[in-house]
mmCIF file of C-alpha atoms in Angstrom:
data_model
loop_
_atom_site.group_PDB
_atom_site.id
_atom_site.type_symbol
_atom_site.label_atom_id
_atom_site.label_comp_id
_atom_site.label_asym_id
_atom_site.label_seq_id
_atom_site.Cartn_x
_atom_site.Cartn_y
_atom_site.Cartn_z
ATOM 1 C CA VAL U 1 139.779 -105.771 154.778
ATOM 2 C CA ALA U 2 138.803 -109.326 156.456
ATOM 3 C CA ARG U 3 138.539 -111.616 153.383
ATOM 4 C CA PRO U 4 140.327 -111.971 150.270
ATOM 5 C CA GLY U 5 138.990 -110.170 147.353
ATOM 6 C CA LEU U 6 137.341 -107.439 149.132
ATOM 7 C CA ALA U 7 138.939 -103.959 148.733
ATOM 8 C CA VAL U 8 138.781 -100.325 149.795
ATOM 9 C CA VAL U 9 139.493 -97.790 147.240
ATOM 10 C CA GLU U 10 140.095 -94.419 148.408
ATOM 11 C CA GLY U 11 140.858 -91.683 145.596
ATOM 12 C CA ALA U 12 141.838 -88.152 145.475
ATOM 13 C CA ALA U 13 140.585 -85.986 142.854
ATOM 14 C CA ALA U 14 140.233 -82.487 141.777
ATOM 15 C CA ASP U 15 136.424 -82.066 142.014
ATOM 16 C CA ASP U 16 133.162 -84.035 143.016
ATOM 17 C CA ASP U 17 132.439 -84.942 139.425
ATOM 18 C CA THR U 18 136.052 -86.537 138.588
ATOM 19 C CA ALA U 19 135.687 -88.590 141.800
ATOM 20 C CA PHE U 20 132.054 -90.109 141.124
ATOM 21 C CA ALA U 21 133.377 -90.477 137.386
ATOM 22 C CA VAL U 22 136.179 -92.800 138.515
ATOM 23 C CA GLN U 23 133.722 -94.560 141.045
ATOM 24 C CA GLU U 24 131.280 -95.189 138.091
ATOM 25 C CA LEU U 25 134.222 -96.812 135.814
ATOM 26 C CA LEU U 26 135.150 -99.032 138.922
ATOM 27 C CA ALA U 27 131.164 -99.948 138.962
ATOM 28 C CA THR U 28 131.211 -101.169 135.446
ATOM 29 C CA ARG U 29 133.819 -103.728 136.404
ATOM 30 C CA TRP U 30 133.291 -105.094 139.652
ATOM 31 C CA ALA U 31 130.234 -105.087 142.468
ATOM 32 C CA ILE U 32 130.673 -101.942 144.600
ATOM 33 C CA ALA U 33 129.294 -100.291 147.482
ATOM 34 C CA LEU U 34 128.810 -96.634 146.098
ATOM 35 C CA ALA U 35 129.937 -93.649 148.120
ATOM 36 C CA ASP U 36 127.227 -91.046 147.933
ATOM 37 C CA ARG U 37 129.467 -88.100 148.935
ATOM 38 C CA THR U 38 133.033 -86.747 148.787
ATOM 39 C CA THR U 39 135.259 -85.222 151.821
ATOM 40 C CA HIS U 40 137.231 -82.193 151.702
ATOM 41 C CA GLU U 41 140.124 -81.758 154.150
ATOM 42 C CA PRO U 42 140.101 -77.931 155.023
ATOM 43 C CA GLY U 43 143.807 -76.381 153.599
ATOM 44 C CA GLU U 44 143.844 -79.249 151.149
ATOM 45 C CA PRO U 45 143.224 -79.026 147.389
ATOM 46 C CA GLY U 46 140.525 -81.406 145.945
ATOM 47 C CA VAL U 47 138.483 -84.220 147.300
ATOM 48 C CA ARG U 48 138.430 -87.717 148.511
ATOM 49 C CA LEU U 49 136.139 -90.556 147.827
ATOM 50 C CA ARG U 50 136.245 -93.913 149.360
ATOM 51 C CA CYS U 51 134.160 -96.841 148.035
ATOM 52 C CA PHE U 52 134.248 -100.688 148.855
ATOM 53 C CA LEU U 53 134.890 -103.304 145.980
ATOM 54 C CA ASP U 54 133.953 -106.929 145.807
ATOM 55 C CA LEU U 55 136.488 -108.276 143.389
ATOM 56 C CA ARG U 56 134.984 -111.858 143.029
ATOM 57 C CA GLN U 57 132.033 -110.306 141.728
ATOM 58 C CA HIS U 58 131.053 -108.672 138.715
ATOM 59 C CA PRO U 59 127.922 -106.310 138.082
ATOM 60 C CA GLY U 60 125.079 -108.450 137.031
ATOM 61 C CA HIS U 61 126.463 -111.540 138.030
ATOM 62 C CA GLU U 62 126.304 -114.037 141.085
ATOM 63 C CA ALA U 63 129.251 -114.266 143.332
ATOM 64 C CA ASP U 64 131.875 -116.581 142.565
ATOM 65 C CA GLU U 65 132.060 -119.535 144.964
ATOM 66 C CA ARG U 66 135.386 -120.238 145.039
ATOM 67 C CA ALA U 67 136.265 -117.769 147.372
#
């Protein structure tokens, strides 16, 4: 990630519902670019979901200009 405060989060979960629940939990704390689908690797259990966070911003607030 190019700048401090930006993060890529990739998680593994047993199913889509769990993966999206974790994403929603992250979205309550930070500004997030939501993923609309999970991926599944053939032969591997569960799913993966990747989303992008901006730790400098909180949902519903202006960006922190100190970056």
